[in-house]
PDB file of C-alpha atoms in Angstrom:
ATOM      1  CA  UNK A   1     -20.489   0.588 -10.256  1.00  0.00           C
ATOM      2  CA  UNK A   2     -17.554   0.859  -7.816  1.00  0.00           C
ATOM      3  CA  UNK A   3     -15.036   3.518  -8.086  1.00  0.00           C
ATOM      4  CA  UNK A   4     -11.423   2.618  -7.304  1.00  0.00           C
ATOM      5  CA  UNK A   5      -9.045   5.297  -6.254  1.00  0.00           C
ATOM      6  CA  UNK A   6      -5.670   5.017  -6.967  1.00  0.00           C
ATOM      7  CA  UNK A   7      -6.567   2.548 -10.098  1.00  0.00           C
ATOM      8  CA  UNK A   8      -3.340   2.677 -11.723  1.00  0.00           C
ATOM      9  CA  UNK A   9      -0.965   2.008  -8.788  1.00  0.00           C
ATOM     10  CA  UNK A  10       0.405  -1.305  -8.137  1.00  0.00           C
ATOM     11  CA  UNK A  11      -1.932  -2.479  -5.477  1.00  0.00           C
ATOM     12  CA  UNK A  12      -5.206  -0.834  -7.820  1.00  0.00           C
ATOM     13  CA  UNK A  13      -4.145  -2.841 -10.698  1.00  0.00           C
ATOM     14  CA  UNK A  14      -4.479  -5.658  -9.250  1.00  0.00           C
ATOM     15  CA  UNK A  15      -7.866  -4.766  -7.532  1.00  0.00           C
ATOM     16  CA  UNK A  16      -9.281  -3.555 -11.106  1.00  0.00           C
ATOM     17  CA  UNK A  17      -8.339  -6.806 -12.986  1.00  0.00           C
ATOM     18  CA  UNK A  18     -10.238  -9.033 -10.133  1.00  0.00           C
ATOM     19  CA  UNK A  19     -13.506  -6.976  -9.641  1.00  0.00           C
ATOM     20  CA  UNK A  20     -13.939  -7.002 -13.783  1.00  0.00           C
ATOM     21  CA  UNK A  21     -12.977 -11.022 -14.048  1.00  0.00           C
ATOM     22  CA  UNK A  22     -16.046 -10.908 -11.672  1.00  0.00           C
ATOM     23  CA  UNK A  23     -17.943  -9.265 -14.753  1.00  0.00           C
ATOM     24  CA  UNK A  24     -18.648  -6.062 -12.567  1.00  0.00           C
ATOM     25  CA  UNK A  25     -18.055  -2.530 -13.534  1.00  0.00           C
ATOM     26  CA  UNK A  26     -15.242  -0.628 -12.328  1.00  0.00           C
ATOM     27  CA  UNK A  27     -15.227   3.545 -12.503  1.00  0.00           C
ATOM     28  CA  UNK A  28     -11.330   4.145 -12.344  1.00  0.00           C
ATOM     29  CA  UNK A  29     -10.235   7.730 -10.780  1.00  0.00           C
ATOM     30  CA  UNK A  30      -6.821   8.712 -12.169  1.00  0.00           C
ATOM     31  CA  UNK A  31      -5.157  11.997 -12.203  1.00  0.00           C
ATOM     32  CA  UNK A  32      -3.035  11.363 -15.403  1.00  0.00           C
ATOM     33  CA  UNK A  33      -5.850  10.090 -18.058  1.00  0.00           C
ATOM     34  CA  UNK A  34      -2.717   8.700 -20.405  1.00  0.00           C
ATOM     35  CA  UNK A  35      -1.379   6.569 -18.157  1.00  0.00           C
ATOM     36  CA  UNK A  36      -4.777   5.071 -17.111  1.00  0.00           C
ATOM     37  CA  UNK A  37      -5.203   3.833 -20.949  1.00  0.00           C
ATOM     38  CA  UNK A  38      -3.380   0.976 -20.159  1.00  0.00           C
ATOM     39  CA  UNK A  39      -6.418  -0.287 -17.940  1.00  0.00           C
ATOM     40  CA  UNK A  40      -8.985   1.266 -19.540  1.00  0.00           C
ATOM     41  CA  UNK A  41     -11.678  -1.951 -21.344  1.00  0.00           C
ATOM     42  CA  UNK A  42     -15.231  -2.648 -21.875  1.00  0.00           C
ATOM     43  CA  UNK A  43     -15.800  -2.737 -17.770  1.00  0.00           C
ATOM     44  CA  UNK A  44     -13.517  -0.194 -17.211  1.00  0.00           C
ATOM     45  CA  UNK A  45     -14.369   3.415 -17.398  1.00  0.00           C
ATOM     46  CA  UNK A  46     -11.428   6.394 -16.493  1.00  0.00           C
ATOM     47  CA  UNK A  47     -12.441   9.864 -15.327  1.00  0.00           C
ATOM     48  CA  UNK A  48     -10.083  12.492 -14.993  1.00  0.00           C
ATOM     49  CA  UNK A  49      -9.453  13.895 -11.626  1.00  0.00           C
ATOM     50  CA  UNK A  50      -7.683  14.306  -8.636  1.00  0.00           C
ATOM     51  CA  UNK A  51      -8.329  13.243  -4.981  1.00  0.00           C
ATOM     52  CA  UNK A  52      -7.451  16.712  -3.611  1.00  0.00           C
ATOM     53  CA  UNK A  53     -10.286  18.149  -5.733  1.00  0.00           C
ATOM     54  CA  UNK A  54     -13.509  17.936  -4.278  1.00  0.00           C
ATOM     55  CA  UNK A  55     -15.490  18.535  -7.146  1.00  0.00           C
ATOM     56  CA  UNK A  56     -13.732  16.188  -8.936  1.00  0.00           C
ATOM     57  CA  UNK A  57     -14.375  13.791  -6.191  1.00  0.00           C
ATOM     58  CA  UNK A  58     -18.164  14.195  -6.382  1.00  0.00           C
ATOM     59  CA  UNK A  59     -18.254  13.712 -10.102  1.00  0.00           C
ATOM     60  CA  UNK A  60     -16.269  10.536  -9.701  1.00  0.00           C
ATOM     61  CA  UNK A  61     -18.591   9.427  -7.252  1.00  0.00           C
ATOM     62  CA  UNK A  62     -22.195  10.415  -8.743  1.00  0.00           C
ATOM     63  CA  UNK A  63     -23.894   7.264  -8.987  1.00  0.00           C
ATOM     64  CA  UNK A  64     -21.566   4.205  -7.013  1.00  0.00           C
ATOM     65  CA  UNK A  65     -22.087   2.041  -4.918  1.00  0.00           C
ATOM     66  CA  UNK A  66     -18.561   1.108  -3.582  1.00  0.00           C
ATOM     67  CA  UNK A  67     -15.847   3.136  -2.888  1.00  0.00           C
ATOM     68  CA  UNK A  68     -12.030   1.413  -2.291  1.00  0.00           C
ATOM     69  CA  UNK A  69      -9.491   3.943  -1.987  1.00  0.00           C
ATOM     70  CA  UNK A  70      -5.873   2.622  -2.591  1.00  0.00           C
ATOM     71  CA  UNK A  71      -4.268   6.051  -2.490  1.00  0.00           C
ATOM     72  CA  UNK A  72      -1.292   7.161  -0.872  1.00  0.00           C
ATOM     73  CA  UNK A  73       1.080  10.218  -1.591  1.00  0.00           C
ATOM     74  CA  UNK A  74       4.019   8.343   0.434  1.00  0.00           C
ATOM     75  CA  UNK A  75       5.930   9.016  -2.901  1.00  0.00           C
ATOM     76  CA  UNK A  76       5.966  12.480  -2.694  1.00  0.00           C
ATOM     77  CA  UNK A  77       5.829  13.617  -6.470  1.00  0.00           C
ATOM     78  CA  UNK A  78       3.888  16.758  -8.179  1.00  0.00           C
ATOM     79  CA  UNK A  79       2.358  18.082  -5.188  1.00  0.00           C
ATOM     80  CA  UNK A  80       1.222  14.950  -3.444  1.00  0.00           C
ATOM     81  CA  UNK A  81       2.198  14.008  -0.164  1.00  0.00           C
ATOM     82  CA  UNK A  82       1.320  12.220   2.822  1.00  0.00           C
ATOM     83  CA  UNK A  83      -0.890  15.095   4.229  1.00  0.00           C
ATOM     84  CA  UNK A  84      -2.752  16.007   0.520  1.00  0.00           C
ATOM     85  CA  UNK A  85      -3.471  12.477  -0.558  1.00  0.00           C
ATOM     86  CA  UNK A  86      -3.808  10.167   2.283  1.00  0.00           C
ATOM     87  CA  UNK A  87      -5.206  12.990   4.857  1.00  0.00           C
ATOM     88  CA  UNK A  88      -6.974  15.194   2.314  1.00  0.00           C
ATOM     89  CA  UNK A  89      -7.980  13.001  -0.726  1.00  0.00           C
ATOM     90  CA  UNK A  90      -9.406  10.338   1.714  1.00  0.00           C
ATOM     91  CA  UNK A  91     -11.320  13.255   3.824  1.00  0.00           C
ATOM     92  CA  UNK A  92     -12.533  13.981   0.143  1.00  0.00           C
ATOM     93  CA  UNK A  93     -13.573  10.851  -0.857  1.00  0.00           C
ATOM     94  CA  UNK A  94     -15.108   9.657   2.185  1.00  0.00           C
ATOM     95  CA  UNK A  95     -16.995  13.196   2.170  1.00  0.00           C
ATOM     96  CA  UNK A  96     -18.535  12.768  -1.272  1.00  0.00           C
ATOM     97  CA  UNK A  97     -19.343   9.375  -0.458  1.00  0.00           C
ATOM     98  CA  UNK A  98     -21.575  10.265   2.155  1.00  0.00           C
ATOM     99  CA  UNK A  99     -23.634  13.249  -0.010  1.00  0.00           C
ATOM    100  CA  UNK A 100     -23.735  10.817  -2.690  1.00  0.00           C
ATOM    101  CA  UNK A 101     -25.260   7.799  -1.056  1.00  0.00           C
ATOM    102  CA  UNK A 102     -22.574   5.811  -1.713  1.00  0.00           C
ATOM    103  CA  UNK A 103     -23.361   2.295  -0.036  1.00  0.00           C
ATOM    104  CA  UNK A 104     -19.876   0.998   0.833  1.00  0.00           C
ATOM    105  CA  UNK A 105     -16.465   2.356   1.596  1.00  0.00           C
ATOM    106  CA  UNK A 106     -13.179   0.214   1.491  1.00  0.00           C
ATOM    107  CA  UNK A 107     -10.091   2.172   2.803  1.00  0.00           C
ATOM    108  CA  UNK A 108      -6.510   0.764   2.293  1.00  0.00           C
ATOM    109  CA  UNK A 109      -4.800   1.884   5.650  1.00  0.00           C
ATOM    110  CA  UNK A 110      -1.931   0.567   6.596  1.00  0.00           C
ATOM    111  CA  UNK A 111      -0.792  -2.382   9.678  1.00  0.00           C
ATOM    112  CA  UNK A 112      -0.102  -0.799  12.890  1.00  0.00           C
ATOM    113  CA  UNK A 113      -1.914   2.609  12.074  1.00  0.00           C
ATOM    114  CA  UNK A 114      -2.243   4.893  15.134  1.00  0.00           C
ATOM    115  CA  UNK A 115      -2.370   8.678  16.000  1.00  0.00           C
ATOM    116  CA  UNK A 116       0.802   9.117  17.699  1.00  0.00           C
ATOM    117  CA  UNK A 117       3.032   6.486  14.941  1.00  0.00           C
ATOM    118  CA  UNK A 118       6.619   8.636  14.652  1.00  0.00           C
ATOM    119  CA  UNK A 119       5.846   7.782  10.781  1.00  0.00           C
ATOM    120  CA  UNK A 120       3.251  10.531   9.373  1.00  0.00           C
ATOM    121  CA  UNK A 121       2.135   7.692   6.909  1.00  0.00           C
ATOM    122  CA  UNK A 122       0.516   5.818   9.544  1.00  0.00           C
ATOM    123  CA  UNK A 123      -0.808   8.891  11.583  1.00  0.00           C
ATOM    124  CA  UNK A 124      -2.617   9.868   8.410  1.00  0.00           C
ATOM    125  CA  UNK A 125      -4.018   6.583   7.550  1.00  0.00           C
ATOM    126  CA  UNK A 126      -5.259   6.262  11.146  1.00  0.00           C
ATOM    127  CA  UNK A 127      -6.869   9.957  11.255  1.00  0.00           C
ATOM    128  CA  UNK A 128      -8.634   8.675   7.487  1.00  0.00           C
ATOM    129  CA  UNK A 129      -9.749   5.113   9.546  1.00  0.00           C
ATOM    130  CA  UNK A 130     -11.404   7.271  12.286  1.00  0.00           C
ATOM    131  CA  UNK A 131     -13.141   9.639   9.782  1.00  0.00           C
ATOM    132  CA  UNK A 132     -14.385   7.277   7.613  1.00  0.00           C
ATOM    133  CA  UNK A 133     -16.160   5.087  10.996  1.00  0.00           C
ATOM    134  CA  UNK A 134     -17.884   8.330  12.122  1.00  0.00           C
ATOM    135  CA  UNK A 135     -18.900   8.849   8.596  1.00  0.00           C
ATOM    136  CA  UNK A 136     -22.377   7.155   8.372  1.00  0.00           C
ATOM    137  CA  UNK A 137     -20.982   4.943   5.119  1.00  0.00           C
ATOM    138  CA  UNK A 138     -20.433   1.264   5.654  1.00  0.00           C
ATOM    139  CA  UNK A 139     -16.919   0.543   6.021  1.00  0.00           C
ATOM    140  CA  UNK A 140     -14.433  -1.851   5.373  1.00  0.00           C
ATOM    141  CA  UNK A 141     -10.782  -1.105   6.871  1.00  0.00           C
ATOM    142  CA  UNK A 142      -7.807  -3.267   5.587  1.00  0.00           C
ATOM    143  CA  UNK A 143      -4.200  -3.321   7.296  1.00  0.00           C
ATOM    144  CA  UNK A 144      -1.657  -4.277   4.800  1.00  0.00           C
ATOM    145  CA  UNK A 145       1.937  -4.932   6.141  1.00  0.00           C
ATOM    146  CA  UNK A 146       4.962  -3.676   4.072  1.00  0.00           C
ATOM    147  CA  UNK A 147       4.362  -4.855   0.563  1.00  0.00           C
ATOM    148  CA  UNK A 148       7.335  -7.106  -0.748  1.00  0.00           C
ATOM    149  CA  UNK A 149       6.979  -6.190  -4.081  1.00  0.00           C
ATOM    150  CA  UNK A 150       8.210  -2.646  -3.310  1.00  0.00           C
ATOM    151  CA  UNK A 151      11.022  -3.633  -1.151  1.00  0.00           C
ATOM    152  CA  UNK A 152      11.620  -6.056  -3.526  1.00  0.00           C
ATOM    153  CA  UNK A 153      12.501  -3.274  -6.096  1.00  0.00           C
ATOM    154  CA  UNK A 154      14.281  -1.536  -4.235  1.00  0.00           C
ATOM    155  CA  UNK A 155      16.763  -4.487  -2.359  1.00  0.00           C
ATOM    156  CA  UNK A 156      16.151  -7.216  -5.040  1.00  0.00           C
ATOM    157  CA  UNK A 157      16.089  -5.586  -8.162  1.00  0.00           C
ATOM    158  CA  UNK A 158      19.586  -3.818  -8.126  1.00  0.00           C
ATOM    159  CA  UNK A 159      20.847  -6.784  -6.856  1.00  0.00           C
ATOM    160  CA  UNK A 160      19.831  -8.631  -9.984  1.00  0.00           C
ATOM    161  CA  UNK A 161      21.162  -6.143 -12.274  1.00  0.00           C
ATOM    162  CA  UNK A 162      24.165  -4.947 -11.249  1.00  0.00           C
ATOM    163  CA  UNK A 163      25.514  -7.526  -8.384  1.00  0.00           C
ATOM    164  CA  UNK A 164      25.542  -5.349  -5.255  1.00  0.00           C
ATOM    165  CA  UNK A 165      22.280  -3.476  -3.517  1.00  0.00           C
ATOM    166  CA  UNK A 166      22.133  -0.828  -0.804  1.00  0.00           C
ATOM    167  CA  UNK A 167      20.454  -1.522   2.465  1.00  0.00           C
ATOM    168  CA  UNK A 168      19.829   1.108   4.766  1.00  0.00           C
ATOM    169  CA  UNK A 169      20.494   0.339   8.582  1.00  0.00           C
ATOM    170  CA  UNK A 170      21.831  -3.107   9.742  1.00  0.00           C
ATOM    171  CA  UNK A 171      18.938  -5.078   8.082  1.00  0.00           C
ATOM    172  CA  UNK A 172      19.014  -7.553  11.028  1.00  0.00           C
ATOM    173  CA  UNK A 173      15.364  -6.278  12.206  1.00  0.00           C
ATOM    174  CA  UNK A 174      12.702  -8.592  10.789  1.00  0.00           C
ATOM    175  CA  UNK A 175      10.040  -7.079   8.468  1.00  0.00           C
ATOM    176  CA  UNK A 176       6.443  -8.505   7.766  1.00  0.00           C
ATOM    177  CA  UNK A 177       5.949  -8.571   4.155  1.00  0.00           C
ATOM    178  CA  UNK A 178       2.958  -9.002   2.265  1.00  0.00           C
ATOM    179  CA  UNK A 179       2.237  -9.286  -1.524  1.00  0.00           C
ATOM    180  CA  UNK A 180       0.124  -6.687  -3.370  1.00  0.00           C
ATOM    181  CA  UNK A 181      -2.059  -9.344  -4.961  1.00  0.00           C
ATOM    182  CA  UNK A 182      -2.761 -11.302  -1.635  1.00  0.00           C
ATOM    183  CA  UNK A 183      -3.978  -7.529  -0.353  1.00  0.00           C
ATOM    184  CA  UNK A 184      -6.080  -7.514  -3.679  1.00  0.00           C
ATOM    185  CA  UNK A 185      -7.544 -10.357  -3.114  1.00  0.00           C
ATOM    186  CA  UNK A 186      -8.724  -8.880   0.403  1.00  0.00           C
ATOM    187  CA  UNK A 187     -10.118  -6.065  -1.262  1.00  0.00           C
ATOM    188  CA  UNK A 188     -12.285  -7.842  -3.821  1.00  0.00           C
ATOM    189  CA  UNK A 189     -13.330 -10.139  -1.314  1.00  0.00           C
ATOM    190  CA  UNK A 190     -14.419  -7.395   0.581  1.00  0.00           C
ATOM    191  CA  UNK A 191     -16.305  -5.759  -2.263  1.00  0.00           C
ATOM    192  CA  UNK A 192     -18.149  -8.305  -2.878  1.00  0.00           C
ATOM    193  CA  UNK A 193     -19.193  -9.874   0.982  1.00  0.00           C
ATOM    194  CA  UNK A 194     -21.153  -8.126   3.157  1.00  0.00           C
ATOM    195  CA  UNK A 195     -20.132 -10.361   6.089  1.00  0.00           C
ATOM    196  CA  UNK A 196     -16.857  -7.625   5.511  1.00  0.00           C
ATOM    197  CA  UNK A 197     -18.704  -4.465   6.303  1.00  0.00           C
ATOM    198  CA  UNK A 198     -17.697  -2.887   9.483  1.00  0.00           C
ATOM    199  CA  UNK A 199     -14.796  -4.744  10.457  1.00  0.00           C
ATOM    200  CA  UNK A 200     -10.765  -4.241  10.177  1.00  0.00           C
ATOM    201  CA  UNK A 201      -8.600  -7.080   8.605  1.00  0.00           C
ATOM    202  CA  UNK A 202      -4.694  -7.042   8.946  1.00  0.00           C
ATOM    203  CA  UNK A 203      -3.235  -8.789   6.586  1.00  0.00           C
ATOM    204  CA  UNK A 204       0.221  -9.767   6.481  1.00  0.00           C
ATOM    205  CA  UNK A 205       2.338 -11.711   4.760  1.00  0.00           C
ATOM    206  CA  UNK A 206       3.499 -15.432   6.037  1.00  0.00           C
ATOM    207  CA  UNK A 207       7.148 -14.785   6.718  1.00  0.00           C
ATOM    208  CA  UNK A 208       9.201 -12.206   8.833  1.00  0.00           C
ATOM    209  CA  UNK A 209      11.583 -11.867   7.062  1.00  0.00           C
ATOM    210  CA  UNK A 210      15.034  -9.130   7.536  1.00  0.00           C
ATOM    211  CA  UNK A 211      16.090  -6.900   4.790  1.00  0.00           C
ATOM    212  CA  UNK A 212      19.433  -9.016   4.621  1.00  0.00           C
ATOM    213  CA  UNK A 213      17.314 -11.799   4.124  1.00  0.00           C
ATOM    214  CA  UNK A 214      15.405 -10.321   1.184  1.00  0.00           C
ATOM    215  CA  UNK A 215      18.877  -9.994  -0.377  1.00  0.00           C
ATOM    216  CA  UNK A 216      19.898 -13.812   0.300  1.00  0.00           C
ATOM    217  CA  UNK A 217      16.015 -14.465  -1.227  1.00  0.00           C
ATOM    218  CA  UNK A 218      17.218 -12.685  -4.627  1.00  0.00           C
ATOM    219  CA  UNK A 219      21.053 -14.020  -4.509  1.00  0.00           C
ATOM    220  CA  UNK A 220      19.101 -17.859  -4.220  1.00  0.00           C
ATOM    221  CA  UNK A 221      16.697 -17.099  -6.771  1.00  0.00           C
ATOM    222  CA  UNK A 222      19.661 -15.871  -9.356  1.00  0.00           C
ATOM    223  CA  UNK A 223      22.078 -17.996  -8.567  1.00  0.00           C
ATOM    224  CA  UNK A 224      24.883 -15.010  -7.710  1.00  0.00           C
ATOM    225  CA  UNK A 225      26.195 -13.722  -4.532  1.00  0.00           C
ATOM    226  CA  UNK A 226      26.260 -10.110  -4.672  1.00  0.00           C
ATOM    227  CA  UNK A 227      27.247  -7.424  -2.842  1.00  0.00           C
ATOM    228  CA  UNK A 228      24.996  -5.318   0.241  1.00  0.00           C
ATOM    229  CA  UNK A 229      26.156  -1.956   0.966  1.00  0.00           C
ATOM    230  CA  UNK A 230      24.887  -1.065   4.226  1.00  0.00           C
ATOM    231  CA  UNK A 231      24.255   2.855   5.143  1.00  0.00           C
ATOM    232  CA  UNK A 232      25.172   3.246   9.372  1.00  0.00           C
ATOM    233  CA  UNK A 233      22.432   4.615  11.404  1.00  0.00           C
ATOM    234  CA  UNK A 234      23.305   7.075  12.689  1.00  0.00           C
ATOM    235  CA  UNK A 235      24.303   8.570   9.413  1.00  0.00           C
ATOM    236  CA  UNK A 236      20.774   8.054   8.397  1.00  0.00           C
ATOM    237  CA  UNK A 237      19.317   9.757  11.585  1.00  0.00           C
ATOM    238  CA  UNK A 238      21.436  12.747  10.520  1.00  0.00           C
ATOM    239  CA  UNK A 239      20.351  12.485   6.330  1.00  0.00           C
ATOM    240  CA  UNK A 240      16.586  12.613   7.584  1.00  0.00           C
ATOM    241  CA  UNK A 241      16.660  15.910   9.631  1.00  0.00           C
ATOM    242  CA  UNK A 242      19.489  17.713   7.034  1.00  0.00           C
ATOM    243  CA  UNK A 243      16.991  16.354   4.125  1.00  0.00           C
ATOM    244  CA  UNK A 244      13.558  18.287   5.260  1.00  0.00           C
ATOM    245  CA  UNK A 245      14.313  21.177   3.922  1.00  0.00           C
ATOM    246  CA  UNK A 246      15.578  20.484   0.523  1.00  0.00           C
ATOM    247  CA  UNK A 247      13.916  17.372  -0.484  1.00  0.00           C
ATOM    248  CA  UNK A 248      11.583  15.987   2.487  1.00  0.00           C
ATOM    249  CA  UNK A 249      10.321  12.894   0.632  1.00  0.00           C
ATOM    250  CA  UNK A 250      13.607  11.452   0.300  1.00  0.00           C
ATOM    251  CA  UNK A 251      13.582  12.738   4.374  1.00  0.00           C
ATOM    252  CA  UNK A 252      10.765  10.982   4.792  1.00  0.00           C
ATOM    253  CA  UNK A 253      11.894   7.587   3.512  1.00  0.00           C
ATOM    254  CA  UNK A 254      14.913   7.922   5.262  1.00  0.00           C
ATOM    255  CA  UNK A 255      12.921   8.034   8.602  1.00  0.00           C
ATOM    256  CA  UNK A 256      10.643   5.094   7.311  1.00  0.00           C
ATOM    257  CA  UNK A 257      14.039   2.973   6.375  1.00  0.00           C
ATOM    258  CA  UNK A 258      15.239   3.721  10.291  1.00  0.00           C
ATOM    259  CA  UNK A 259      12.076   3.186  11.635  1.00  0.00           C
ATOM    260  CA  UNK A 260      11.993  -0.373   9.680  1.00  0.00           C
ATOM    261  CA  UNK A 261      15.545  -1.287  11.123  1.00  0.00           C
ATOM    262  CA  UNK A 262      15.000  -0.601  14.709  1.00  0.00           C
ATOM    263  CA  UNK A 263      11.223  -0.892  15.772  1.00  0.00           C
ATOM    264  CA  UNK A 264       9.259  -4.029  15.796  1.00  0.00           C
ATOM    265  CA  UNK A 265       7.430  -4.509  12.311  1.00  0.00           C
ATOM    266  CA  UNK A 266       6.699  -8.403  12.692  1.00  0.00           C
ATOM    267  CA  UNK A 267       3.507  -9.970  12.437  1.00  0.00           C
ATOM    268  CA  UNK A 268       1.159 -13.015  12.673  1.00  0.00           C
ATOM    269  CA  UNK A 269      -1.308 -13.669  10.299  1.00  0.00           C
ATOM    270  CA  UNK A 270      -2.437 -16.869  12.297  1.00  0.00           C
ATOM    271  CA  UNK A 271      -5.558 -14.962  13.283  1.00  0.00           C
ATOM    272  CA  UNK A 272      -6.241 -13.868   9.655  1.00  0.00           C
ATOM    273  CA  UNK A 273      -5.944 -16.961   8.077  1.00  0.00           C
ATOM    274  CA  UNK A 274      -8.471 -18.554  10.712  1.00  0.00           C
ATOM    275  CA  UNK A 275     -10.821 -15.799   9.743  1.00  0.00           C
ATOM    276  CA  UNK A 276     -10.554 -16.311   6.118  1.00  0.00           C
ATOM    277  CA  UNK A 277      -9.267 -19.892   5.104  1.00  0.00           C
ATOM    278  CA  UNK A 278      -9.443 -19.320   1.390  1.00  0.00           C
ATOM    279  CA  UNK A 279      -6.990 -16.548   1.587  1.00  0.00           C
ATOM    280  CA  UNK A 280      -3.568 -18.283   0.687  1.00  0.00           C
ATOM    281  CA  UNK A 281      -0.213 -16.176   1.428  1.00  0.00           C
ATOM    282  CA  UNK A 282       2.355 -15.507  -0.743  1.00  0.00           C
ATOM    283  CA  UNK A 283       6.052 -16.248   0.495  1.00  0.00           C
ATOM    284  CA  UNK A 284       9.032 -13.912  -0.765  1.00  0.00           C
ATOM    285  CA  UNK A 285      10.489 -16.975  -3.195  1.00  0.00           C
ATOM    286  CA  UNK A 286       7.154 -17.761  -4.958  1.00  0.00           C
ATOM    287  CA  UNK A 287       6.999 -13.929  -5.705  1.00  0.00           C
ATOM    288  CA  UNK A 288      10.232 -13.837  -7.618  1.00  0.00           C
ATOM    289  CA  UNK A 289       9.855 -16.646  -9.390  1.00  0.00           C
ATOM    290  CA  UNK A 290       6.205 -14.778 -10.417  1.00  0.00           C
ATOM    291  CA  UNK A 291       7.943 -11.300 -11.116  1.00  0.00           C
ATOM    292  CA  UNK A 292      11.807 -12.048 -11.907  1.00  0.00           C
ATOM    293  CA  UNK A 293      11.710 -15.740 -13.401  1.00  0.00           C
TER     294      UNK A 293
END
């Protein structure tokens, strides 16, 4: 049985619908039951709970052998957040993985993950990556880049529908950008190959690409010029420290969106795709013919 944290998320869905093509049995661990239906099939079991819960946590994990945790509260909603889900509900689940014998624990961290990051995302992930090493389980730590299909909704998307798209910064700085399912197929190779236990894999996508760039991807792919609205810096700088008190997830993607624009987010999956030949990469264009076609 291997439980999958953060089943019903974009990046879980994926992971769910490989592991049971494989014929194995998945244990999905969703805090809203009604929207895990939609997964739910003969390999597929859903428990009720919630990564913040301990006890919850050990009941979910009573009697698995793998643990993957996709989780992350970047989003901010109902109580989650960046320090609940991805520092607590990891601490949680790689804690009742340990009293429970669990054999094998895949964390989702994120590329570039390090204790003093100025984004709280990647401090977390980094302070779960260090727990779970010291913890006694076998381990698996993957790196994903930014995934395109997110950015994708949020440049691409209004692009498509309404001829013009916001891009926050100057959206000259290029971007690694990986797809969800090339990051799924990571994690179900990892699930299922022990040469994958205690070792981290950063996976990226194969292009660099800038958020401008995403745009001209879409505009290509629909035939349209459109519009791109670009928010100034420093106005952004300001909107993330006037934002923290009154609504600090949007805060906290405003920091993320200047971070993106001005630090160095490249990266070269040469390495990677050495390491694991069979792992093909998914380019921007053959995404949005796959999602938007």
């Amino acid at each position: 049985m291997i439980l999958i944290a953060g089943g019903t998320g974009r990046l879980g869905t994926q992971v769910v619908r490989l592991l049971t093509e494989r014929g194995l049995n998945v244990r999905v661990l969703a805090r809203n039951a009604e929207q895990a239906e939609r997964i739910r099939q003969p390999l597929v079991e859903v428990v009720s709970g919630d990564v913040r819960d301990l006890d919850d946590v050990k009941r979910a994990t009573n009697g698995v052998q793998t643990v993957i945790s996709t989780i992350t509260g970047f989003a901010g909603t109902n109580g989650n957040n960046l320090q609940t889900v991805d520092g607590q509900g990891n601490s949680n689940l790689i804690a009742a993985a340990k009293s429970n014998g669990v054999e094998h624990f895949i964390l989702v961290s994120v590329q570039g993950a390090a204790a003093d990051h100025p984004m709280e995302l990647f401090r977390m992930k980094y302070r779960a990556e260090q727990e779970l090493k010291v913890s006694g389980v076998a381990w698996t730590i993957i790196r994903p880049t930014a995934y395109m299909e997110t950015w994708a909704m949020l440049i691409g998307e209004p692009l498509l529908k309404t001829g013009s798209t916001r891009i926050f910064g100057r959206g000259d700085n290029p971007v690694n950008f990986v797809s969800a399912h090339d990051v799924a197929r990571l994690v179900d190779m990892a699930a299922t190959d022990t040469g994958l236990r205690g070792v981290t894999v950063e996976i990226g996508g194969p292009q660099n690409l800038t958020m401008n760039e995403v745009a001209r991807v879409f505009e290509k792919a629909s035939g349209k010029t459109g519009k791109m609205n670009h928010v100034p810096l420093p106005m952004m700088r300001v909107m993330s420290v006037l934002m923290r008190p009154v609504n600090p997830t949007l805060a906290r993607q405003i920091q993320a969106a200047v971070i993106m624009d001005t630090k160095n987010m490249s990266f070269d999956p040469s390495e990677m795709q050495r390491r694991y030949p069979s792992l093909s990469l998914t380019t921007l264009s053959e995404m949005v013919k796959r999602e938007y076609a």
